[in-house]
C-alpha positions as a printed Julia matrix, in Angstrom:
72×3 Matrix{Float64}:
   5.84   6.06    1.16
   4.49   9.15   -0.55
   0.9    9.28   -1.74
  -0.28  11.39   -4.68
  -3.8   12.75   -4.72
  -5.22  13.84   -8.08
  -8.41  15.71   -8.78
  -9.65  18.03  -11.49
 -13.22  18.64  -10.28
 -14.78  21.51   -8.35
 -13.6   22.12   -4.81
 -14.54  23.75   -1.52
 -11.83  25.46    0.51
 -10.71  23.17    3.29
 -12.35  20.04    1.85
  -9.03  18.58    0.72
 -10.28  15.01    0.53
 -13.28  16.1    -1.52
 -15.89  14.13    0.4
 -18.16  17.13    1.0
 -17.11  17.51    4.64
 -14.29  19.37    6.34
 -13.04  17.16    9.15
  -9.75  16.19   10.77
  -8.67  14.15    7.73
  -8.42  17.34    5.66
  -5.74  19.09    7.75
  -3.97  15.74    8.18
  -3.64  15.27    4.41
  -2.6   18.92    4.05
   0.06  18.48    6.73
   1.34  15.33    5.0
   1.67  17.42    1.82
   3.63  20.15    3.61
   6.17  17.64    4.97
   6.51  15.71    1.72
   4.62  12.54    2.62
   1.78  13.24    0.19
   1.35  15.36   -2.9
  -1.82  17.25   -3.74
  -2.83  18.12   -7.3
  -5.7   19.89   -9.02
  -8.8   20.67   -7.0
  -7.35  19.07   -3.86
  -4.38  21.43   -4.0
  -6.66  24.44   -4.52
  -8.87  23.3    -1.61
  -5.83  23.13    0.68
  -4.6   26.65   -0.17
  -6.75  28.39    2.43
  -5.0   31.77    2.22
  -4.86  31.75   -1.58
  -1.14  32.5    -1.84
  -0.36  29.53   -4.08
   1.71  27.78   -1.4
   0.44  24.93    0.77
   2.07  25.38    4.18
   1.53  25.17    7.93
  -0.64  28.3     7.82
  -3.12  26.48    5.59
  -3.09  23.48    7.94
  -3.8   25.82   10.86
  -6.74  27.46    9.05
  -8.33  24.1     8.25
  -7.79  22.82   11.8
  -9.3   26.0    13.24
 -12.36  25.57   11.01
 -12.78  21.95   12.13
 -12.46  22.82   15.81
 -14.91  25.74   15.58
 -17.5   23.71   13.66
 -17.53  20.33   15.38
């Protein structure tokens, strides 16, 4: 089952879920997007694009995970 996440509000890089925190759920949702199990739109997509290249990929997942691990 694929999930679609929509959002058109403001965003913070890495806060893919949009709950005001960057935690392990954020890279998990980003990873699900990269392998086609979820689809990110709007602010959630922009929040996941950590390197700003317009593509959500494993590099973005790695950046979010690194942030979580360094700030726990």
